mmCIF file of N, CA and C in Angstrom:
data_model
loop_
_atom_site.group_PDB
_atom_site.id
_atom_site.type_symbol
_atom_site.label_atom_id
_atom_site.label_comp_id
_atom_site.label_asym_id
_atom_site.label_seq_id
_atom_site.Cartn_x
_atom_site.Cartn_y
_atom_site.Cartn_z
ATOM 1 N N LEU A 1 -4.671 -4.369 2.013
ATOM 2 C CA LEU A 1 -3.962 -3.107 1.961
ATOM 3 C C LEU A 1 -2.526 -3.359 2.399
ATOM 4 N N VAL A 2 -1.593 -3.002 1.537
ATOM 5 C CA VAL A 2 -0.168 -3.060 1.883
ATOM 6 C C VAL A 2 0.288 -1.619 2.051
ATOM 7 N N VAL A 3 0.812 -1.304 3.227
ATOM 8 C CA VAL A 3 1.281 0.047 3.523
ATOM 9 C C VAL A 3 2.796 0.070 3.385
ATOM 10 N N GLY A 4 3.282 0.939 2.509
ATOM 11 C CA GLY A 4 4.712 1.056 2.253
ATOM 12 C C GLY A 4 5.027 0.506 0.874
ATOM 13 N N ALA A 5 5.307 1.382 -0.074
ATOM 14 C CA ALA A 5 5.517 0.978 -1.464
ATOM 15 C C ALA A 5 6.994 0.931 -1.839
ATOM 16 N N GLY A 6 7.837 0.686 -0.859
ATOM 17 C CA GLY A 6 9.262 0.504 -1.146
ATOM 18 C C GLY A 6 9.500 -0.884 -1.717
ATOM 19 N N ASN A 7 10.727 -1.323 -1.692
ATOM 20 C CA ASN A 7 11.074 -2.626 -2.276
ATOM 21 C C ASN A 7 10.282 -3.775 -1.663
ATOM 22 N N ILE A 8 10.183 -3.802 -0.346
ATOM 23 C CA ILE A 8 9.492 -4.904 0.329
ATOM 24 C C ILE A 8 7.994 -4.837 0.064
ATOM 25 N N GLY A 9 7.393 -3.666 0.250
ATOM 26 C CA GLY A 9 5.956 -3.524 0.016
ATOM 27 C C GLY A 9 5.570 -3.838 -1.413
ATOM 28 N N GLU A 10 6.386 -3.385 -2.351
ATOM 29 C CA GLU A 10 6.117 -3.657 -3.762
ATOM 30 C C GLU A 10 6.163 -5.157 -4.040
ATOM 31 N N MET A 11 7.138 -5.856 -3.476
ATOM 32 C CA MET A 11 7.254 -7.300 -3.685
ATOM 33 C C MET A 11 6.072 -8.042 -3.053
ATOM 34 N N VAL A 12 5.695 -7.660 -1.842
ATOM 35 C CA VAL A 12 4.559 -8.290 -1.175
ATOM 36 C C VAL A 12 3.286 -8.075 -1.997
ATOM 37 N N ALA A 13 3.062 -6.852 -2.459
ATOM 38 C CA ALA A 13 1.874 -6.551 -3.259
ATOM 39 C C ALA A 13 1.861 -7.372 -4.546
ATOM 40 N N ALA A 14 3.002 -7.476 -5.211
ATOM 41 C CA ALA A 14 3.088 -8.245 -6.457
ATOM 42 C C ALA A 14 2.789 -9.722 -6.205
ATOM 43 N N LEU A 15 3.336 -10.284 -5.133
ATOM 44 C CA LEU A 15 3.092 -11.692 -4.815
ATOM 45 C C LEU A 15 1.629 -11.940 -4.480
ATOM 46 N N LEU A 16 1.030 -11.044 -3.713
ATOM 47 C CA LEU A 16 -0.389 -11.193 -3.373
ATOM 48 C C LEU A 16 -1.261 -11.098 -4.622
ATOM 49 N N SER A 17 -0.938 -10.167 -5.494
ATOM 50 C CA SER A 17 -1.689 -10.015 -6.733
ATOM 51 C C SER A 17 -1.555 -11.263 -7.606
ATOM 52 N N GLU A 18 -0.349 -11.775 -7.732
ATOM 53 C CA GLU A 18 -0.121 -12.991 -8.522
ATOM 54 C C GLU A 18 -0.883 -14.187 -7.953
ATOM 55 N N ALA A 19 -1.121 -14.168 -6.640
ATOM 56 C CA ALA A 19 -1.869 -15.243 -5.984
ATOM 57 C C ALA A 19 -3.378 -15.052 -6.119
ATOM 58 N N GLY A 20 -3.788 -13.971 -6.794
ATOM 59 C CA GLY A 20 -5.208 -13.758 -7.054
ATOM 60 C C GLY A 20 -5.920 -12.819 -6.109
ATOM 61 N N HIS A 21 -5.191 -12.151 -5.228
ATOM 62 C CA HIS A 21 -5.800 -11.222 -4.288
ATOM 63 C C HIS A 21 -5.954 -9.836 -4.903
ATOM 64 N N THR A 22 -6.959 -9.109 -4.444
ATOM 65 C CA THR A 22 -7.126 -7.709 -4.807
ATOM 66 C C THR A 22 -6.243 -6.906 -3.869
ATOM 67 N N VAL A 23 -5.334 -6.118 -4.413
ATOM 68 C CA VAL A 23 -4.324 -5.462 -3.591
ATOM 69 C C VAL A 23 -4.329 -3.953 -3.809
ATOM 70 N N THR A 24 -4.287 -3.217 -2.703
ATOM 71 C CA THR A 24 -4.043 -1.780 -2.726
ATOM 72 C C THR A 24 -2.704 -1.553 -2.038
ATOM 73 N N LEU A 25 -1.832 -0.831 -2.696
ATOM 74 C CA LEU A 25 -0.510 -0.524 -2.155
ATOM 75 C C LEU A 25 -0.442 0.965 -1.884
ATOM 76 N N ALA A 26 -0.258 1.340 -0.618
ATOM 77 C CA ALA A 26 -0.328 2.739 -0.207
ATOM 78 C C ALA A 26 1.012 3.250 0.299
ATOM 79 N N ASP A 27 1.270 4.510 -0.029
ATOM 80 C CA ASP A 27 2.483 5.162 0.453
ATOM 81 C C ASP A 27 2.289 6.665 0.362
ATOM 82 N N ARG A 28 3.009 7.415 1.179
ATOM 83 C CA ARG A 28 2.942 8.879 1.116
ATOM 84 C C ARG A 28 3.808 9.436 -0.006
ATOM 85 N N ASP A 29 4.735 8.630 -0.501
ATOM 86 C CA ASP A 29 5.674 9.043 -1.537
ATOM 87 C C ASP A 29 5.047 8.849 -2.919
ATOM 88 N N GLY A 30 4.731 9.950 -3.576
ATOM 89 C CA GLY A 30 4.101 9.891 -4.881
ATOM 90 C C GLY A 30 4.933 9.170 -5.931
ATOM 91 N N VAL A 31 6.250 9.262 -5.826
ATOM 92 C CA VAL A 31 7.118 8.555 -6.767
ATOM 93 C C VAL A 31 6.943 7.040 -6.595
ATOM 94 N N ALA A 32 6.887 6.594 -5.343
ATOM 95 C CA ALA A 32 6.720 5.158 -5.075
ATOM 96 C C ALA A 32 5.358 4.659 -5.544
ATOM 97 N N THR A 33 4.312 5.443 -5.310
ATOM 98 C CA THR A 33 2.987 4.987 -5.742
ATOM 99 C C THR A 33 2.850 5.028 -7.261
ATOM 100 N N THR A 34 3.501 5.975 -7.911
ATOM 101 C CA THR A 34 3.489 5.998 -9.379
ATOM 102 C C THR A 34 4.154 4.740 -9.927
ATOM 103 N N LYS A 35 5.282 4.377 -9.340
ATOM 104 C CA LYS A 35 5.971 3.150 -9.746
ATOM 105 C C LYS A 35 5.096 1.929 -9.473
ATOM 106 N N ALA A 36 4.446 1.912 -8.315
ATOM 107 C CA ALA A 36 3.602 0.778 -7.927
ATOM 108 C C ALA A 36 2.378 0.647 -8.828
ATOM 109 N N SER A 37 1.903 1.754 -9.370
ATOM 110 C CA SER A 37 0.714 1.702 -10.221
ATOM 111 C C SER A 37 0.968 0.916 -11.501
ATOM 112 N N ARG A 38 2.207 0.655 -11.815
ATOM 113 C CA ARG A 38 2.559 -0.127 -13.004
ATOM 114 C C ARG A 38 2.462 -1.634 -12.756
ATOM 115 N N LEU A 39 2.306 -2.033 -11.493
ATOM 116 C CA LEU A 39 2.186 -3.459 -11.184
ATOM 117 C C LEU A 39 0.817 -3.964 -11.608
ATOM 118 N N SER A 40 0.794 -5.091 -12.265
ATOM 119 C CA SER A 40 -0.460 -5.687 -12.714
ATOM 120 C C SER A 40 -1.303 -6.129 -11.512
ATOM 121 N N GLY A 41 -2.558 -5.722 -11.496
ATOM 122 C CA GLY A 41 -3.471 -6.146 -10.433
ATOM 123 C C GLY A 41 -3.314 -5.411 -9.122
ATOM 124 N N VAL A 42 -2.533 -4.352 -9.109
ATOM 125 C CA VAL A 42 -2.296 -3.587 -7.877
ATOM 126 C C VAL A 42 -2.797 -2.163 -8.077
ATOM 127 N N THR A 43 -3.601 -1.697 -7.134
ATOM 128 C CA THR A 43 -4.063 -0.311 -7.136
ATOM 129 C C THR A 43 -3.170 0.487 -6.208
ATOM 130 N N ALA A 44 -2.601 1.563 -6.710
ATOM 131 C CA ALA A 44 -1.724 2.414 -5.898
ATOM 132 C C ALA A 44 -2.536 3.531 -5.270
ATOM 133 N N LEU A 45 -2.179 3.905 -4.045
ATOM 134 C CA LEU A 45 -2.899 4.935 -3.299
ATOM 135 C C LEU A 45 -1.908 5.838 -2.582
ATOM 136 N N ASP A 46 -1.995 7.146 -2.834
ATOM 137 C CA ASP A 46 -1.201 8.109 -2.069
ATOM 138 C C ASP A 46 -1.866 8.258 -0.710
ATOM 139 N N LEU A 47 -1.131 7.935 0.353
ATOM 140 C CA LEU A 47 -1.715 7.924 1.693
ATOM 141 C C LEU A 47 -0.658 8.224 2.740
ATOM 142 N N ALA A 48 -0.964 9.194 3.598
ATOM 143 C CA ALA A 48 -0.150 9.447 4.790
ATOM 144 C C ALA A 48 -0.850 8.731 5.943
ATOM 145 N N ILE A 49 -0.229 7.695 6.482
ATOM 146 C CA ILE A 49 -0.920 6.861 7.471
ATOM 147 C C ILE A 49 -1.236 7.589 8.771
ATOM 148 N N GLU A 50 -0.616 8.732 9.005
ATOM 149 C CA GLU A 50 -0.953 9.487 10.210
ATOM 150 C C GLU A 50 -2.230 10.313 10.030
ATOM 151 N N ASP A 51 -2.766 10.344 8.818
ATOM 152 C CA ASP A 51 -4.038 11.013 8.533
ATOM 153 C C ASP A 51 -5.150 10.013 8.839
ATOM 154 N N ASP A 52 -5.719 10.122 10.039
ATOM 155 C CA ASP A 52 -6.693 9.137 10.517
ATOM 156 C C ASP A 52 -7.878 8.952 9.575
ATOM 157 N N GLU A 53 -8.422 10.039 9.061
ATOM 158 C CA GLU A 53 -9.595 9.940 8.184
ATOM 159 C C GLU A 53 -9.242 9.260 6.861
ATOM 160 N N ALA A 54 -8.102 9.617 6.286
ATOM 161 C CA ALA A 54 -7.674 8.997 5.032
ATOM 162 C C ALA A 54 -7.374 7.511 5.247
ATOM 163 N N LEU A 55 -6.765 7.180 6.369
ATOM 164 C CA LEU A 55 -6.469 5.790 6.679
ATOM 165 C C LEU A 55 -7.758 4.997 6.862
ATOM 166 N N GLU A 56 -8.728 5.572 7.541
ATOM 167 C CA GLU A 56 -10.009 4.898 7.733
ATOM 168 C C GLU A 56 -10.677 4.615 6.381
ATOM 169 N N ARG A 57 -10.636 5.588 5.474
ATOM 170 C CA ARG A 57 -11.202 5.374 4.132
ATOM 171 C C ARG A 57 -10.447 4.270 3.393
ATOM 172 N N ALA A 58 -9.130 4.253 3.524
ATOM 173 C CA ALA A 58 -8.320 3.248 2.840
ATOM 174 C C ALA A 58 -8.595 1.841 3.370
ATOM 175 N N LEU A 59 -8.923 1.742 4.651
ATOM 176 C CA LEU A 59 -9.177 0.443 5.276
ATOM 177 C C LEU A 59 -10.572 -0.097 4.998
ATOM 178 N N ALA A 60 -11.481 0.750 4.584
ATOM 179 C CA ALA A 60 -12.872 0.338 4.364
ATOM 180 C C ALA A 60 -12.936 -0.821 3.372
ATOM 181 N N GLY A 61 -13.562 -1.900 3.803
ATOM 182 C CA GLY A 61 -13.764 -3.056 2.947
ATOM 183 C C GLY A 61 -12.553 -3.965 2.771
ATOM 184 N N LYS A 62 -11.474 -3.664 3.433
ATOM 185 C CA LYS A 62 -10.259 -4.480 3.302
ATOM 186 C C LYS A 62 -10.310 -5.651 4.282
ATOM 187 N N PHE A 63 -9.735 -6.758 3.881
ATOM 188 C CA PHE A 63 -9.694 -7.956 4.707
ATOM 189 C C PHE A 63 -8.494 -7.954 5.647
ATOM 190 N N ALA A 64 -7.377 -7.451 5.162
ATOM 191 C CA ALA A 64 -6.146 -7.502 5.949
ATOM 192 C C ALA A 64 -5.261 -6.306 5.611
ATOM 193 N N VAL A 65 -4.355 -5.999 6.548
ATOM 194 C CA VAL A 65 -3.380 -4.934 6.356
ATOM 195 C C VAL A 65 -1.995 -5.504 6.637
ATOM 196 N N ILE A 66 -1.079 -5.223 5.721
ATOM 197 C CA ILE A 66 0.323 -5.608 5.918
ATOM 198 C C ILE A 66 1.131 -4.328 5.899
ATOM 199 N N SER A 67 1.923 -4.125 6.948
ATOM 200 C CA SER A 67 2.747 -2.929 6.995
ATOM 201 C C SER A 67 4.169 -3.245 6.573
ATOM 202 N N ALA A 68 4.589 -2.567 5.495
ATOM 203 C CA ALA A 68 5.967 -2.620 5.049
ATOM 204 C C ALA A 68 6.558 -1.213 5.139
ATOM 205 N N ALA A 69 5.907 -0.391 5.970
ATOM 206 C CA ALA A 69 6.356 0.986 6.161
ATOM 207 C C ALA A 69 7.583 1.003 7.069
ATOM 208 N N PRO A 70 8.540 1.856 6.781
ATOM 209 C CA PRO A 70 9.711 1.941 7.649
ATOM 210 C C PRO A 70 9.336 2.489 9.015
ATOM 211 N N TYR A 71 10.032 2.040 10.004
ATOM 212 C CA TYR A 71 9.813 2.515 11.372
ATOM 213 C C TYR A 71 10.923 3.500 11.706
ATOM 214 N N HIS A 72 10.523 4.725 12.016
ATOM 215 C CA HIS A 72 11.518 5.755 12.344
ATOM 216 C C HIS A 72 11.391 6.144 13.789
#
């Protein structure tokens, strides 16, 4: 799971996918996830990481999490 579908998150997701990994790229911004859904081998997910239940569902079955979310 890559959290943050901006430039960095999108690049990380693309590289992981190209390396043969199953990748989910999550962001609260629907525009970013729509753009990310065009990446080959990447599943885009609309997700607000402060939503504990949604985050728990997104993490289910995942091996690793990479945060490319901005820190405010």
